[in-house]
PDB file of C-alpha atoms in Angstrom:
ATOM      1  CA  GLN A  96       0.913  10.439  12.881  1.00  0.00           C
ATOM      2  CA  ALA A  97       2.131   7.702  15.213  1.00  0.00           C
ATOM      3  CA  GLU A  98       3.855   5.950  12.298  1.00  0.00           C
ATOM      4  CA  ALA A  99       5.523   9.194  11.210  1.00  0.00           C
ATOM      5  CA  ALA A 100       6.711   9.865  14.756  1.00  0.00           C
ATOM      6  CA  ARG A 101       8.082   6.308  14.983  1.00  0.00           C
ATOM      7  CA  GLU A 102       9.966   6.788  11.710  1.00  0.00           C
ATOM      8  CA  GLN A 103      11.441  10.046  12.984  1.00  0.00           C
ATOM      9  CA  ARG A 104      12.609   8.396  16.229  1.00  0.00           C
ATOM     10  CA  LEU A 105      14.187   5.464  14.375  1.00  0.00           C
ATOM     11  CA  ALA A 106      15.926   7.822  11.966  1.00  0.00           C
ATOM     12  CA  GLU A 107      17.251   9.807  14.942  1.00  0.00           C
ATOM     13  CA  ALA A 108      18.598   6.635  16.571  1.00  0.00           C
ATOM     14  CA  GLU A 109      20.294   5.654  13.324  1.00  0.00           C
ATOM     15  CA  ARG A 110      21.837   9.141  12.932  1.00  0.00           C
ATOM     16  CA  GLN A 111      23.181   8.908  16.497  1.00  0.00           C
ATOM     17  CA  ARG A 112      24.631   5.480  15.748  1.00  0.00           C
ATOM     18  CA  GLU A 113      26.218   6.643  12.484  1.00  0.00           C
ATOM     19  CA  SER A 114      27.870   9.615  14.195  1.00  0.00           C
ATOM     20  CA  GLN A 115      29.794   7.240  16.474  1.00  0.00           C
ATOM     21  CA  PRO A 116      33.155   6.072  15.115  1.00  0.00           C
ATOM     22  CA  ARG A 117      33.445   2.372  14.396  1.00  0.00           C
ATOM     23  CA  GLU A 118      36.004   0.068  12.875  1.00  0.00           C
ATOM     24  CA  ARG A 119      35.101  -1.422   9.524  1.00  0.00           C
ATOM     25  CA  PRO A 120      36.622  -4.749   8.501  1.00  0.00           C
ATOM     26  CA  ALA A 121      37.617  -5.124   4.859  1.00  0.00           C
ATOM     27  CA  ARG A 122      34.905  -7.697   4.144  1.00  0.00           C
ATOM     28  CA  GLU A 123      32.216  -5.226   5.314  1.00  0.00           C
ATOM     29  CA  ALA A 124      33.740  -2.458   3.184  1.00  0.00           C
ATOM     30  CA  THR A 125      33.145  -4.512   0.027  1.00  0.00           C
ATOM     31  CA  ALA A 126      29.689  -5.718   1.062  1.00  0.00           C
ATOM     32  CA  GLY A 127      28.101  -2.430  -0.069  1.00  0.00           C
ATOM     33  CA  ARG A 128      28.505  -3.465  -3.711  1.00  0.00           C
ATOM     34  CA  GLN A 129      26.177  -6.461  -3.359  1.00  0.00           C
ATOM     35  CA  ALA A 130      22.697  -6.767  -4.896  1.00  0.00           C
ATOM     36  CA  ALA A 131      19.632  -5.312  -3.168  1.00  0.00           C
ATOM     37  CA  ILE A 132      19.166  -8.453  -1.049  1.00  0.00           C
ATOM     38  CA  PRO A 133      22.548 -10.213  -1.020  1.00  0.00           C
ATOM     39  CA  VAL A 134      22.956 -13.971  -1.042  1.00  0.00           C
ATOM     40  CA  PRO A 135      23.239 -15.228   2.550  1.00  0.00           C
ATOM     41  CA  SER A 136      26.799 -15.473   3.762  1.00  0.00           C
ATOM     42  CA  GLY A 137      27.177 -16.842   7.237  1.00  0.00           C
ATOM     43  CA  GLY A 138      23.509 -17.177   8.022  1.00  0.00           C
ATOM     44  CA  ARG A 139      20.199 -15.489   8.581  1.00  0.00           C
ATOM     45  CA  ALA A 140      17.638 -16.361  11.213  1.00  0.00           C
ATOM     46  CA  LEU A 141      14.070 -15.481  12.057  1.00  0.00           C
ATOM     47  CA  PRO A 142      14.351 -13.286  15.149  1.00  0.00           C
ATOM     48  CA  VAL A 143      11.632 -14.992  17.212  1.00  0.00           C
ATOM     49  CA  ALA A 144       9.420 -18.072  17.036  1.00  0.00           C
ATOM     50  CA  GLY A 145       5.980 -16.591  16.538  1.00  0.00           C
ATOM     51  CA  ARG A 146       3.447 -15.507  13.976  1.00  0.00           C
ATOM     52  CA  ILE A 147       3.439 -12.300  11.976  1.00  0.00           C
ATOM     53  CA  ALA A 148       0.783 -10.062  13.523  1.00  0.00           C
ATOM     54  CA  THR A 149       1.385  -7.058  11.248  1.00  0.00           C
ATOM     55  CA  ALA A 150       3.082  -7.460   7.881  1.00  0.00           C
ATOM     56  CA  TRP A 151       5.250  -5.117   5.821  1.00  0.00           C
ATOM     57  CA  GLY A 152       3.093  -2.679   3.866  1.00  0.00           C
ATOM     58  CA  GLU A 153      -0.067  -3.447   5.834  1.00  0.00           C
ATOM     59  CA  ALA A 154      -2.296  -0.426   6.410  1.00  0.00           C
ATOM     60  CA  ALA A 155      -1.566   1.246   9.745  1.00  0.00           C
ATOM     61  CA  PRO A 156      -2.282   4.649  11.292  1.00  0.00           C
ATOM     62  CA  GLY A 157       0.099   7.086   9.613  1.00  0.00           C
ATOM     63  CA  GLY A 158       0.691   4.973   6.523  1.00  0.00           C
ATOM     64  CA  PRO A 159       1.857   1.498   5.520  1.00  0.00           C
ATOM     65  CA  HIS A 160       3.649  -0.600   8.155  1.00  0.00           C
ATOM     66  CA  ARG A 161       7.427  -0.420   7.581  1.00  0.00           C
ATOM     67  CA  GLY A 162       8.426  -3.599   9.337  1.00  0.00           C
ATOM     68  CA  LEU A 163       7.084  -6.855  10.705  1.00  0.00           C
ATOM     69  CA  THR A 164       5.473  -7.270  14.088  1.00  0.00           C
ATOM     70  CA  TYR A 165       5.716 -10.774  15.492  1.00  0.00           C
ATOM     71  CA  ALA A 166       3.347 -12.053  18.191  1.00  0.00           C
ATOM     72  CA  ALA A 167       5.058 -14.614  20.436  1.00  0.00           C
ATOM     73  CA  PRO A 168       4.734 -15.944  23.977  1.00  0.00           C
ATOM     74  CA  GLY A 169       6.078 -13.720  26.726  1.00  0.00           C
ATOM     75  CA  GLY A 170       9.628 -14.669  27.609  1.00  0.00           C
ATOM     76  CA  ALA A 171      10.351 -15.994  24.099  1.00  0.00           C
ATOM     77  CA  ARG A 172      14.009 -15.891  23.108  1.00  0.00           C
ATOM     78  CA  VAL A 173      14.935 -13.260  20.526  1.00  0.00           C
ATOM     79  CA  VAL A 174      17.922 -13.999  18.284  1.00  0.00           C
ATOM     80  CA  SER A 175      20.064 -11.975  15.911  1.00  0.00           C
ATOM     81  CA  PRO A 176      18.628 -12.122  12.370  1.00  0.00           C
ATOM     82  CA  CYS A 177      22.106 -11.906  10.822  1.00  0.00           C
ATOM     83  CA  ASN A 178      25.831 -12.039  11.414  1.00  0.00           C
ATOM     84  CA  GLY A 179      26.942  -8.557  12.336  1.00  0.00           C
ATOM     85  CA  ARG A 180      27.602  -6.070  15.095  1.00  0.00           C
ATOM     86  CA  ALA A 181      25.246  -4.559  17.651  1.00  0.00           C
ATOM     87  CA  VAL A 182      25.520  -0.830  17.063  1.00  0.00           C
ATOM     88  CA  TYR A 183      22.807   0.301  19.487  1.00  0.00           C
ATOM     89  CA  ALA A 184      21.494  -1.601  22.501  1.00  0.00           C
ATOM     90  CA  ALA A 185      19.548   0.453  25.030  1.00  0.00           C
ATOM     91  CA  PRO A 186      16.126   1.813  25.914  1.00  0.00           C
ATOM     92  CA  PHE A 187      14.777   4.152  23.252  1.00  0.00           C
ATOM     93  CA  ARG A 188      11.776   6.367  23.976  1.00  0.00           C
ATOM     94  CA  SER A 189       8.451   4.504  23.789  1.00  0.00           C
ATOM     95  CA  PHE A 190      10.042   1.508  22.060  1.00  0.00           C
ATOM     96  CA  GLY A 191      11.454   0.116  25.293  1.00  0.00           C
ATOM     97  CA  LEU A 192      14.619  -1.896  24.772  1.00  0.00           C
ATOM     98  CA  LEU A 193      15.854  -1.485  21.235  1.00  0.00           C
ATOM     99  CA  LEU A 194      18.672  -3.219  19.396  1.00  0.00           C
ATOM    100  CA  ILE A 195      20.134  -2.195  16.035  1.00  0.00           C
ATOM    101  CA  VAL A 196      22.280  -4.812  14.287  1.00  0.00           C
ATOM    102  CA  ASP A 197      24.607  -3.799  11.434  1.00  0.00           C
ATOM    103  CA  CYS A 198      24.481  -6.770   9.051  1.00  0.00           C
ATOM    104  CA  GLY A 199      26.946  -5.274   6.551  1.00  0.00           C
ATOM    105  CA  GLY A 200      26.265  -4.202   2.996  1.00  0.00           C
ATOM    106  CA  GLY A 201      24.318  -1.178   4.201  1.00  0.00           C
ATOM    107  CA  TYR A 202      21.716  -3.342   5.994  1.00  0.00           C
ATOM    108  CA  HIS A 203      20.602  -2.774   9.581  1.00  0.00           C
ATOM    109  CA  PHE A 204      17.949  -4.566  11.588  1.00  0.00           C
ATOM    110  CA  VAL A 205      15.992  -2.652  14.214  1.00  0.00           C
ATOM    111  CA  LEU A 206      14.398  -4.888  16.872  1.00  0.00           C
ATOM    112  CA  ALA A 207      12.136  -3.456  19.582  1.00  0.00           C
ATOM    113  CA  GLY A 208       9.815  -4.807  22.252  1.00  0.00           C
ATOM    114  CA  MET A 209      12.237  -6.841  24.330  1.00  0.00           C
ATOM    115  CA  GLU A 210      12.004  -7.032  28.089  1.00  0.00           C
ATOM    116  CA  ARG A 211      15.684  -7.911  28.440  1.00  0.00           C
ATOM    117  CA  LEU A 212      18.701  -7.312  26.199  1.00  0.00           C
ATOM    118  CA  ASP A 213      21.537  -9.834  26.206  1.00  0.00           C
ATOM    119  CA  ALA A 214      23.713  -7.946  23.700  1.00  0.00           C
ATOM    120  CA  ALA A 215      25.735  -4.773  24.126  1.00  0.00           C
ATOM    121  CA  ALA A 216      26.677  -2.081  21.622  1.00  0.00           C
ATOM    122  CA  GLY A 217      29.878  -3.055  19.822  1.00  0.00           C
ATOM    123  CA  GLN A 218      29.338  -6.789  20.340  1.00  0.00           C
ATOM    124  CA  ARG A 219      29.817  -9.120  17.373  1.00  0.00           C
ATOM    125  CA  LEU A 220      26.765 -11.306  16.758  1.00  0.00           C
ATOM    126  CA  LEU A 221      26.101 -14.489  14.830  1.00  0.00           C
ATOM    127  CA  ALA A 222      22.812 -15.223  13.078  1.00  0.00           C
ATOM    128  CA  GLY A 223      20.651 -17.139  15.561  1.00  0.00           C
ATOM    129  CA  GLU A 224      22.633 -15.976  18.601  1.00  0.00           C
ATOM    130  CA  PRO A 225      20.361 -15.026  21.545  1.00  0.00           C
ATOM    131  CA  ILE A 226      20.152 -11.254  21.960  1.00  0.00           C
ATOM    132  CA  GLY A 227      17.245 -10.833  24.360  1.00  0.00           C
ATOM    133  CA  VAL A 228      13.916 -11.943  25.745  1.00  0.00           C
ATOM    134  CA  LEU A 229      10.490 -10.780  24.622  1.00  0.00           C
ATOM    135  CA  GLY A 230       8.269  -8.946  27.082  1.00  0.00           C
ATOM    136  CA  GLY A 231       4.677  -9.877  27.821  1.00  0.00           C
ATOM    137  CA  ALA A 232       3.077 -12.313  30.190  1.00  0.00           C
ATOM    138  CA  GLY A 233       3.077 -16.054  29.455  1.00  0.00           C
ATOM    139  CA  ALA A 234       0.971 -17.405  26.614  1.00  0.00           C
ATOM    140  CA  SER A 235      -0.780 -14.057  26.058  1.00  0.00           C
ATOM    141  CA  GLY A 236       2.677 -12.932  25.018  1.00  0.00           C
ATOM    142  CA  GLY A 237       4.173  -9.823  23.623  1.00  0.00           C
ATOM    143  CA  SER A 238       5.235  -8.439  20.310  1.00  0.00           C
ATOM    144  CA  LEU A 239       8.567  -7.908  18.638  1.00  0.00           C
ATOM    145  CA  TYR A 240       8.888  -5.156  16.050  1.00  0.00           C
ATOM    146  CA  VAL A 241      11.439  -5.947  13.337  1.00  0.00           C
ATOM    147  CA  GLU A 242      12.508  -3.470  10.681  1.00  0.00           C
ATOM    148  CA  LEU A 243      15.134  -3.975   7.984  1.00  0.00           C
ATOM    149  CA  ARG A 244      16.820  -0.817   6.704  1.00  0.00           C
ATOM    150  CA  ARG A 245      19.018  -0.434   3.651  1.00  0.00           C
ATOM    151  CA  ALA A 246      21.055   2.777   3.533  1.00  0.00           C
ATOM    152  CA  GLY A 247      18.783   4.229   6.234  1.00  0.00           C
ATOM    153  CA  GLN A 248      15.506   3.483   4.436  1.00  0.00           C
ATOM    154  CA  PRO A 249      13.027   0.773   5.495  1.00  0.00           C
ATOM    155  CA  VAL A 250      12.822  -2.152   3.046  1.00  0.00           C
ATOM    156  CA  ASP A 251      10.645  -5.246   2.967  1.00  0.00           C
ATOM    157  CA  PRO A 252      12.357  -7.853   5.195  1.00  0.00           C
ATOM    158  CA  ARG A 253      10.474 -10.845   3.742  1.00  0.00           C
ATOM    159  CA  PRO A 254      12.999 -11.467   0.890  1.00  0.00           C
ATOM    160  CA  TRP A 255      15.812 -11.311   3.467  1.00  0.00           C
ATOM    161  CA  PHE A 256      14.220 -14.091   5.510  1.00  0.00           C
ATOM    162  CA  ALA A 257      13.182 -16.059   2.414  1.00  0.00           C
ATOM    163  CA  ALA A 258      16.880 -16.187   1.403  1.00  0.00           C
ATOM    164  CA  ARG A 259      17.868 -17.887   4.676  1.00  0.00           C
ATOM    165  CA  GLY A 260      19.086 -20.856   2.633  1.00  0.00           C
TER     166      GLY A 260
END
């Protein structure tokens, strides 16, 4: 049930984001015709230095996990996983501070669990650019939830990161 409620909240956030007008550069307009996981153009980065605590597809209450949860030291720097634009950057229900990055080609990253956001909605981001700081205390750390969505549906982010080049 918790997983289903989380999915509903993320879908609601994405619907809110999509209802807001935004400019669309020509290169992003053509990106939608790329393959399922496009070849990196301009970079991809792991969002935090840590270990994967819960993997995509792993059994979880409410069904298979639809993202990756990284365990990392508290205060760890969180970076943008792709070149793109921050389309949502604010607290969101029980997720705390949440950032959605539009990577183009119909791909969006949802990142949650940060104690501080250093990006604002509408801001252009580069892969590897600092976007926030992870919550949690010292070495005991915190966790960062990372979900990759394609056309509004969660997809396995591991091929995305494997194609970092």
